[in-house]
PDB file of C-alpha atoms in Angstrom:
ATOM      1  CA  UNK D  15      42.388 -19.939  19.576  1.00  0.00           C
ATOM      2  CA  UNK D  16      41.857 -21.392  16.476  1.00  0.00           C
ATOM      3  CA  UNK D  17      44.382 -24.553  15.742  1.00  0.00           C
ATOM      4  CA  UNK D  18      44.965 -27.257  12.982  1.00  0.00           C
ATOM      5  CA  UNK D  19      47.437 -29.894  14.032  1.00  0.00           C
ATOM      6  CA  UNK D  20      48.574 -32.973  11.478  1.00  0.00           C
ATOM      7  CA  UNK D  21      50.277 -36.418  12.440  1.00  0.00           C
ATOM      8  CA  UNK D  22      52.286 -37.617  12.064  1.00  0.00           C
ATOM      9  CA  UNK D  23      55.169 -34.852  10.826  1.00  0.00           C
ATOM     10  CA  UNK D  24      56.110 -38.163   8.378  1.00  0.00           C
ATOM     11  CA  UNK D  25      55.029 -41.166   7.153  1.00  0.00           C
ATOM     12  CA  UNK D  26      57.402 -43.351   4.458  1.00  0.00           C
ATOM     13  CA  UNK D  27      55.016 -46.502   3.789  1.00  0.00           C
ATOM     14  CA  UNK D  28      55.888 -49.513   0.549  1.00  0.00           C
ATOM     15  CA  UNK D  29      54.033 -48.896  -2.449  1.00  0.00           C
ATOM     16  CA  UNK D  30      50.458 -50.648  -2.082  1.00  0.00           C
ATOM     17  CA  UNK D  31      50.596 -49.883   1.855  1.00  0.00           C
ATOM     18  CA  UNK D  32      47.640 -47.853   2.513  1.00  0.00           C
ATOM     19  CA  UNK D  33      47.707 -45.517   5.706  1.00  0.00           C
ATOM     20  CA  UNK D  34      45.407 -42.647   6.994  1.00  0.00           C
ATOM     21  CA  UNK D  35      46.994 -39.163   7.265  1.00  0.00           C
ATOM     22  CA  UNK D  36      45.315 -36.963  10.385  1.00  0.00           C
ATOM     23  CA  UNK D  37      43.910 -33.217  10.753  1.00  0.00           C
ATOM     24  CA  UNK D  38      42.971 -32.519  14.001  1.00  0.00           C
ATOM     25  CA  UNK D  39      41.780 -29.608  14.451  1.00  0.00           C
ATOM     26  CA  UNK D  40      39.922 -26.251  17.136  1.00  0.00           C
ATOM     27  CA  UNK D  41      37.491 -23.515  15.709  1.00  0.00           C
ATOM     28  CA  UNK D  42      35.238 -21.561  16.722  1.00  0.00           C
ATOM     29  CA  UNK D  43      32.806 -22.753  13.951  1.00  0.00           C
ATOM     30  CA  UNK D  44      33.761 -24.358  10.792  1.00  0.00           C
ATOM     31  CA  UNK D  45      33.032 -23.215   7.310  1.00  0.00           C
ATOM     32  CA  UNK D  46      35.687 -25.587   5.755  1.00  0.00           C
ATOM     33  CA  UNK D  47      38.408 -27.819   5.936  1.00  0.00           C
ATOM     34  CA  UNK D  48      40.939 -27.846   2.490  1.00  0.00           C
ATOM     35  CA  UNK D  49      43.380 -30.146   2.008  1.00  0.00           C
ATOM     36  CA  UNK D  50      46.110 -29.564  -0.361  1.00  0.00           C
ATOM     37  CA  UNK D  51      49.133 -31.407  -1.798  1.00  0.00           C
ATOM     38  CA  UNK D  52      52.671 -29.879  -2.001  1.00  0.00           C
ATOM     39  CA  UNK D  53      55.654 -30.507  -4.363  1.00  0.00           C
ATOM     40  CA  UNK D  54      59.255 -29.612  -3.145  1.00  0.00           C
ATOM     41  CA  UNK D  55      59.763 -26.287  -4.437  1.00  0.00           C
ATOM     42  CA  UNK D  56      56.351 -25.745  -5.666  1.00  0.00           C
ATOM     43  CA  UNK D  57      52.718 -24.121  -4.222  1.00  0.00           C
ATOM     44  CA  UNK D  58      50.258 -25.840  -2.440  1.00  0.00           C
ATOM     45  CA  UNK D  59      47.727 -27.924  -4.788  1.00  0.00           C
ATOM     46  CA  UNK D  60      44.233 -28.014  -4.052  1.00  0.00           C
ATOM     47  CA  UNK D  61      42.417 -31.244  -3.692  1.00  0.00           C
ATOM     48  CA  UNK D  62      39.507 -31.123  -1.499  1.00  0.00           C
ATOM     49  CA  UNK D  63      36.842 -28.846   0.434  1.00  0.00           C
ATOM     50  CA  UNK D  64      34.852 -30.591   3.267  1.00  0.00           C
ATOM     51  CA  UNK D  65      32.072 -29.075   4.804  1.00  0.00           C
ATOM     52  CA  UNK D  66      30.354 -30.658   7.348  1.00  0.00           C
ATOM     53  CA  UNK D  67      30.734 -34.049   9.565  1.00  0.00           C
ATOM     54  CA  UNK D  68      30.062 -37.252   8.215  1.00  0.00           C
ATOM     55  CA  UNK D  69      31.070 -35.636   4.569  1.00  0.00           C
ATOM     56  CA  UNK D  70      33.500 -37.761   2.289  1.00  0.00           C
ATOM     57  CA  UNK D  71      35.542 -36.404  -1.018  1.00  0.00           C
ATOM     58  CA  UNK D  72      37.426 -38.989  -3.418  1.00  0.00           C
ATOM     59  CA  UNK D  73      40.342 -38.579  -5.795  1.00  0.00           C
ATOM     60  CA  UNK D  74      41.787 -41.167  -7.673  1.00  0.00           C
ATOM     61  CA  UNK D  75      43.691 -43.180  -4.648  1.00  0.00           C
ATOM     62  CA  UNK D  76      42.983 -40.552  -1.832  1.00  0.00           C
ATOM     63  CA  UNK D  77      39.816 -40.093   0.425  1.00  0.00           C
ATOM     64  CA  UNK D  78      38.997 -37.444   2.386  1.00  0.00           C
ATOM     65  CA  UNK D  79      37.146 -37.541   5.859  1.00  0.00           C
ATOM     66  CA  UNK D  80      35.362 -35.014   8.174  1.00  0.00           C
ATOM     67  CA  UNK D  81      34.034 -35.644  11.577  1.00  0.00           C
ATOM     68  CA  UNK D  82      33.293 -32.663  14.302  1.00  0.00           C
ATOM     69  CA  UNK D  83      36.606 -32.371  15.329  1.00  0.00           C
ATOM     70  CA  UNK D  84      39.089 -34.332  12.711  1.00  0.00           C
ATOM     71  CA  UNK D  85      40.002 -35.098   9.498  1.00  0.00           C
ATOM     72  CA  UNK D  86      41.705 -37.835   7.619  1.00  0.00           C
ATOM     73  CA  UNK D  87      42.951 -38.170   4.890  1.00  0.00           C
ATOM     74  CA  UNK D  88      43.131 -42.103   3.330  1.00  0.00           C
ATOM     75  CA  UNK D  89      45.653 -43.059   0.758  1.00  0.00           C
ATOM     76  CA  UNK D  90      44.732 -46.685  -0.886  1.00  0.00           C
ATOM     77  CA  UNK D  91      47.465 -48.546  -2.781  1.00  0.00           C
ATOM     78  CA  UNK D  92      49.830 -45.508  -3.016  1.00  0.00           C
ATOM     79  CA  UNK D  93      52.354 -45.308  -5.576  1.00  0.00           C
ATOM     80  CA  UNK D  94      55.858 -43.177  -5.906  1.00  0.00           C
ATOM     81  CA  UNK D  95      54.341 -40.311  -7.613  1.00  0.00           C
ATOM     82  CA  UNK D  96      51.487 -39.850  -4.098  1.00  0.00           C
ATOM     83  CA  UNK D  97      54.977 -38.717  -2.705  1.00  0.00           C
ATOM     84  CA  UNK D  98      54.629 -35.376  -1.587  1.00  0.00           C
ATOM     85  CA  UNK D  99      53.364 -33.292   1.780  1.00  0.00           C
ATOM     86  CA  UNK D 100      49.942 -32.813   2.841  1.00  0.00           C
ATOM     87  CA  UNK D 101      48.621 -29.937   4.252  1.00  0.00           C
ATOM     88  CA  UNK D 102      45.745 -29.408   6.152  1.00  0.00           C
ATOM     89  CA  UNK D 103      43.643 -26.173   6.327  1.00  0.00           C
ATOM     90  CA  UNK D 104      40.696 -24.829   8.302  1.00  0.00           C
ATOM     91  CA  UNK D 105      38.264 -21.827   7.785  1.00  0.00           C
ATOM     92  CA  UNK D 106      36.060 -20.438  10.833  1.00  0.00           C
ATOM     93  CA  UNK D 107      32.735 -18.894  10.397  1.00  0.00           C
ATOM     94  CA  UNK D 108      33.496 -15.453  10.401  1.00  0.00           C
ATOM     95  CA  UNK D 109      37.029 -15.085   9.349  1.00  0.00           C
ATOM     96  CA  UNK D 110      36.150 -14.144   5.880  1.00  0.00           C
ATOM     97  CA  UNK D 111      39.357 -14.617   3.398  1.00  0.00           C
ATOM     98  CA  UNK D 112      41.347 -16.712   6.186  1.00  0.00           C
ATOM     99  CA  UNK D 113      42.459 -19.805   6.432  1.00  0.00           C
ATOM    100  CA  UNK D 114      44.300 -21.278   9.439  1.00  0.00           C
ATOM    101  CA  UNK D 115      46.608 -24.283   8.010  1.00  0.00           C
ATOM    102  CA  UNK D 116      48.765 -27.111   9.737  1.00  0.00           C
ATOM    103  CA  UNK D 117      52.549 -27.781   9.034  1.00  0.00           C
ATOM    104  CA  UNK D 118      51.782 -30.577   7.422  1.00  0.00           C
ATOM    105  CA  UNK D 119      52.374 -34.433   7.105  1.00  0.00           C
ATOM    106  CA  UNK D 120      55.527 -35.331   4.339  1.00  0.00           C
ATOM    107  CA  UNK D 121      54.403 -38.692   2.779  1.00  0.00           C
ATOM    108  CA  UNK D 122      56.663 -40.951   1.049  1.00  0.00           C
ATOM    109  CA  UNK D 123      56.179 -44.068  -0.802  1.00  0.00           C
ATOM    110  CA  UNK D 124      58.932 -46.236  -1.846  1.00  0.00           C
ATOM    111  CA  UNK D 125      58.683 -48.638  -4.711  1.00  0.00           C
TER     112      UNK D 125
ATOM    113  CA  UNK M   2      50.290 -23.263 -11.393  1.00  0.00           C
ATOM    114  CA  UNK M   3      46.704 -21.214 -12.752  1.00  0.00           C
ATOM    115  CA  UNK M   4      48.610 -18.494 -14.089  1.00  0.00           C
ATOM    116  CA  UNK M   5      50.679 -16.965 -11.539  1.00  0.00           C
ATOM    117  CA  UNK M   6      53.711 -15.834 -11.735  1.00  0.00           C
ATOM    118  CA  UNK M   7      55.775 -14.858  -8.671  1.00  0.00           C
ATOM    119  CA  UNK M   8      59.702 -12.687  -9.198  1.00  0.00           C
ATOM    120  CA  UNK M   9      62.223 -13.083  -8.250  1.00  0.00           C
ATOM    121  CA  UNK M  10      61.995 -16.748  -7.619  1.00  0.00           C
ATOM    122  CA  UNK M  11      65.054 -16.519  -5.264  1.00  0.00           C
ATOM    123  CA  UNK M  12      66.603 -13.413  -3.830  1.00  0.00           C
ATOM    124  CA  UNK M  13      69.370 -12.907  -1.230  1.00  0.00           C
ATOM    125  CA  UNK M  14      69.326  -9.192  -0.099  1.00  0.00           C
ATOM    126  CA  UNK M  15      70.880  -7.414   3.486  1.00  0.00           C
ATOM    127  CA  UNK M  16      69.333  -6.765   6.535  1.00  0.00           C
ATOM    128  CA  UNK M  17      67.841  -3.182   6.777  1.00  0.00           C
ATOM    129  CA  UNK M  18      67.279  -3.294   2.943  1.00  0.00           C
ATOM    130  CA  UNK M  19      63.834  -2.887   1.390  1.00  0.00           C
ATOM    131  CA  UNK M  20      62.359  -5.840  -0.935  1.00  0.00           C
ATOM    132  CA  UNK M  21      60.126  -5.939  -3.117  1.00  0.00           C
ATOM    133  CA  UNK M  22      58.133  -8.975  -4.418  1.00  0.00           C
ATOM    134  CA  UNK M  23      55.850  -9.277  -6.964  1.00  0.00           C
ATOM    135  CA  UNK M  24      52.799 -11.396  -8.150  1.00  0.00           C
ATOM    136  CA  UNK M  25      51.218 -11.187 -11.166  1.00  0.00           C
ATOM    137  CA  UNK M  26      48.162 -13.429 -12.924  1.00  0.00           C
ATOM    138  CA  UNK M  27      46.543 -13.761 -15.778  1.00  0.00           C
ATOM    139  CA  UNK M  28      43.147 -15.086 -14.820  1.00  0.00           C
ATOM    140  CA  UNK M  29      41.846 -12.246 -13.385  1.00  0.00           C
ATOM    141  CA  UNK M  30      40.694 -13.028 -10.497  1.00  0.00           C
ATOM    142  CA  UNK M  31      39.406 -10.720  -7.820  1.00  0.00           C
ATOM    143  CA  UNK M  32      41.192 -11.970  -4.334  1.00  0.00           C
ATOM    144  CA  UNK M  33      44.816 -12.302  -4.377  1.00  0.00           C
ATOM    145  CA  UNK M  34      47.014 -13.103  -1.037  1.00  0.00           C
ATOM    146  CA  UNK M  35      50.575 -12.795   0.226  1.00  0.00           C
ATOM    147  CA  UNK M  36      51.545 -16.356   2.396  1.00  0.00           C
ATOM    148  CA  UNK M  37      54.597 -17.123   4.160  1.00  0.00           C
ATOM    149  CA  UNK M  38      55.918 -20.716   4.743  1.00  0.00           C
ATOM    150  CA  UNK M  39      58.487 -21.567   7.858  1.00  0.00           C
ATOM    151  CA  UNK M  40      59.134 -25.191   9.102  1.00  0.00           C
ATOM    152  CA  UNK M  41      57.216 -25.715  12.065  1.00  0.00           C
ATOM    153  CA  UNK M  42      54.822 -22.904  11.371  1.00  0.00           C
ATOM    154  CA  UNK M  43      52.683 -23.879   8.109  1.00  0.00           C
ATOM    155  CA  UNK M  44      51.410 -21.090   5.942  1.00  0.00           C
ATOM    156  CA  UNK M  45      50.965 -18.329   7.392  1.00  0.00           C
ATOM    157  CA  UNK M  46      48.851 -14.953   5.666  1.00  0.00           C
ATOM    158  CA  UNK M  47      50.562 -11.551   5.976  1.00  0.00           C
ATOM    159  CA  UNK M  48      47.943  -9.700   3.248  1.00  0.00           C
ATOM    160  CA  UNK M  49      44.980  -9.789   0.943  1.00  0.00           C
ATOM    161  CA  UNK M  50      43.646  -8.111  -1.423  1.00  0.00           C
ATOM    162  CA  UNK M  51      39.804  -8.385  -2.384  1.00  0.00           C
ATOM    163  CA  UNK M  52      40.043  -5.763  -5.359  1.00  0.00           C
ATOM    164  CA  UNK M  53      42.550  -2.845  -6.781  1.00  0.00           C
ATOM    165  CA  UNK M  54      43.705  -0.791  -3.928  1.00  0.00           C
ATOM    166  CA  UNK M  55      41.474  -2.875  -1.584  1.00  0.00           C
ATOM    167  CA  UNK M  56      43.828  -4.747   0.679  1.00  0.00           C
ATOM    168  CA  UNK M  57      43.527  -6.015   4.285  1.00  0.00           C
ATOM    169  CA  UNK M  58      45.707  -6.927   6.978  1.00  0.00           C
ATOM    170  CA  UNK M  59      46.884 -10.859   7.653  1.00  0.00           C
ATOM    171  CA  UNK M  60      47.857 -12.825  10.960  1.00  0.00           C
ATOM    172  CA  UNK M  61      51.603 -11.671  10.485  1.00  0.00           C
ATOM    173  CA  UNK M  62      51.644  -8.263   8.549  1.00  0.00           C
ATOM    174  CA  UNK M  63      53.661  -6.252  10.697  1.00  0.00           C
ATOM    175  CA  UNK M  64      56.824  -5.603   8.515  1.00  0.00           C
ATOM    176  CA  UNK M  65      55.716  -5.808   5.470  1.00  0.00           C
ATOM    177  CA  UNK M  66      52.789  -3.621   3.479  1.00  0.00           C
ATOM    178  CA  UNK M  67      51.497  -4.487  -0.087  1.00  0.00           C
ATOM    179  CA  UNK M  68      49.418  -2.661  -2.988  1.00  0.00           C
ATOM    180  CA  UNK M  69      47.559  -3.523  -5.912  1.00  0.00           C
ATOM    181  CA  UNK M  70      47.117  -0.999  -8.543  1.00  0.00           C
ATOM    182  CA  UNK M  71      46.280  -3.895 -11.353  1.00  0.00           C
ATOM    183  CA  UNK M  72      44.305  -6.242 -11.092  1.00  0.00           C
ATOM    184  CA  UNK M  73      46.687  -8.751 -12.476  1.00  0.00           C
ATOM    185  CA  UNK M  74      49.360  -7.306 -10.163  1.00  0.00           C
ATOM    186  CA  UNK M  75      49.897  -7.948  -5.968  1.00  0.00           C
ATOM    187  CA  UNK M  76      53.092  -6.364  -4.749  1.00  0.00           C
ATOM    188  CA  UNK M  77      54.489  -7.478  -1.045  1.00  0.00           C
ATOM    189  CA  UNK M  78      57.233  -4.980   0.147  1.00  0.00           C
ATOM    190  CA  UNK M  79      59.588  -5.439   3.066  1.00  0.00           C
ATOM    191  CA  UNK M  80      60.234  -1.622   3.879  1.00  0.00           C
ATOM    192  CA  UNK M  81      63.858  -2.809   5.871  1.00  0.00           C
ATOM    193  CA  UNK M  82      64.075  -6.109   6.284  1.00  0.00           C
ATOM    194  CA  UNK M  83      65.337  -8.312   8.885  1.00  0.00           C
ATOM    195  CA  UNK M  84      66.875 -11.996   9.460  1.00  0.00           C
ATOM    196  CA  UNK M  85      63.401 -13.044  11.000  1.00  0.00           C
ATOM    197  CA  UNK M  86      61.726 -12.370   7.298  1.00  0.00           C
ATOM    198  CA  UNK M  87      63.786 -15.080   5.717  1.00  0.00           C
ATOM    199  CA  UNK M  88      61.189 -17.735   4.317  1.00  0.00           C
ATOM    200  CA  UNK M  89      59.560 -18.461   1.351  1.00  0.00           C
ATOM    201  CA  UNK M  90      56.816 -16.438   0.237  1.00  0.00           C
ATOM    202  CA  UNK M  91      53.704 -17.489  -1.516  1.00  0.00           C
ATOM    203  CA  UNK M  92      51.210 -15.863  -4.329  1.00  0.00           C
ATOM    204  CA  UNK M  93      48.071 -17.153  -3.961  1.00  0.00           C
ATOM    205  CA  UNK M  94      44.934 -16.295  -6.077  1.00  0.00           C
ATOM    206  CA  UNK M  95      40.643 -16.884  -5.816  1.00  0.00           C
ATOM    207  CA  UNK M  96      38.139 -16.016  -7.733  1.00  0.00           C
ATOM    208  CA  UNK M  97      35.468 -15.449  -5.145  1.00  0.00           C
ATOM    209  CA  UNK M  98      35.642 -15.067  -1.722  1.00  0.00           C
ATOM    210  CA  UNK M  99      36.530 -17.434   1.012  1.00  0.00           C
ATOM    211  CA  UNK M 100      33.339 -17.325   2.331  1.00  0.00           C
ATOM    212  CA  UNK M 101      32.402 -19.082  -0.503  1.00  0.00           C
ATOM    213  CA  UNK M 102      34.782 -21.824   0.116  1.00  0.00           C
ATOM    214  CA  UNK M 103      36.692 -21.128  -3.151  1.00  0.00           C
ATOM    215  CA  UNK M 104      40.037 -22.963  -3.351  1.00  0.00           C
ATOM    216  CA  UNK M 105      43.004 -21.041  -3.156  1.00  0.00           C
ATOM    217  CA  UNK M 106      45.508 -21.214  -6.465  1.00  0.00           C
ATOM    218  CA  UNK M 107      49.479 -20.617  -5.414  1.00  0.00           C
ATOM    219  CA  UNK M 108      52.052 -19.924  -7.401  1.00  0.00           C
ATOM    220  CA  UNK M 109      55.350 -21.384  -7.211  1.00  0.00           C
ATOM    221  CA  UNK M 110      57.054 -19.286  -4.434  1.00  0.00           C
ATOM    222  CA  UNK M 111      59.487 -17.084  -3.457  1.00  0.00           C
ATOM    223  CA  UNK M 112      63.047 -17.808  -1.322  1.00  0.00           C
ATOM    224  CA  UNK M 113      64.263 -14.779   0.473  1.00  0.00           C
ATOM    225  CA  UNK M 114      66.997 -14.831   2.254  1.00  0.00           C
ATOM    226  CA  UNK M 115      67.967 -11.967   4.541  1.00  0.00           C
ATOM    227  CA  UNK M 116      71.998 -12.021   5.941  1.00  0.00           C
TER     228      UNK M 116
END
């Protein structure tokens, strides 16, 4: 069965106190791994599509990772505003339209 | 949010009622979806549609049915609804199709409550 878990459920760091957030995940095949940001009381964001292993995505203060069987996602110097929940998603070959996606990791960064 | 627009934004209704919710975009794009969120669960799909009147079934669709007669407009009906559909319900919207890895645009959600 296809399965996306992310650790840790929450992660409060000091502003400039980088951390790693983590996607593991079990598919039969992967087309892609997404990983999106989400407001309180708003939609998912997206920020990044990865591939294949060994592939890297940047964005401002986050970095994405991809190896054959996790993801991480690396937040340098984090400020206030990085405050927000993670989410990790996962698309098999094959299951066309579907993604499977993890319950998340709520970051928050204290000034 | 990529012009979407999901209504109600909140909505409190009875148990055994029917409920409609509705999603509607302005970017016309071909594949819309119908996603529920529940602590401990993530997002979860209950339908897709990959053109009007072109829908298909998601990992949780039993309970609820949806049609798209616009292609602006996804509707997601609860035909009675129950205490177990309380959640918040997500629009999302792509231009392509996932097998093109095209990111997903949500709007800004949906709180139904059933009592």
């Amino acid at each position: 069965e296809d399965q996306v878990t992310q650790s840790p459920e929450a992660l409060r760091l000091q502003e400039g106190e980088s951390s790693s957030l983590n996607c593991s995940y079990t598919v039969s095949g992967l087309r892609g791994l997404f990983w999106y940001r989400q407001d309180p009381g708003k939609g998912p964001e997206f920020l990044f599509t990865l591939y294949s292993a060994g592939e890297e995505k940047e964005k401002e203060r986050l970095k994405a990772t991809l190896t054959k069987k996790e993801s991480f996602l690396h937040i340098t110097a984090p400020k206030p505003e990085d405050s927000a929940t993670y989410l990790c998603a996962v698309q098999a070959r094959g299951a066309t339209n579907k993604l499977i996606f993890g319950t998340g990791t709520l970051l928050a960064v204290q000034p | 949010d990529a012009g979407i627009t999901q209504s109600p934004r909140h909505k409190v209704t009875e148990t055994g009622t029917p409920v409609t919710l509705r999603c509607h975009q302005t970017e016309n794009h071909r594949y819309m979806y119908w996603y529920r969120q529940d602590p401990g669960h993530g997002l979860r799909l209950i339908h897709y549609s990959y053109g009007v009147k072109d829908t298909d079934k998601g990992e949780v669709s039993d309970g609820y049915s949806v049609s798209r007669s616009k292609t602006e407009d996804f509707l997601l009906t609860l035909e009675s609804a129950t205490s177990s559909q309380t959640s918040v319900y997500f629009c999302a919207i792509s231009p392509g199709t996932m097998t093109t890895n095209e990111k997903l645009f949500f709007g800004s959600g949906t709180q139904l409550s059933v009592l």
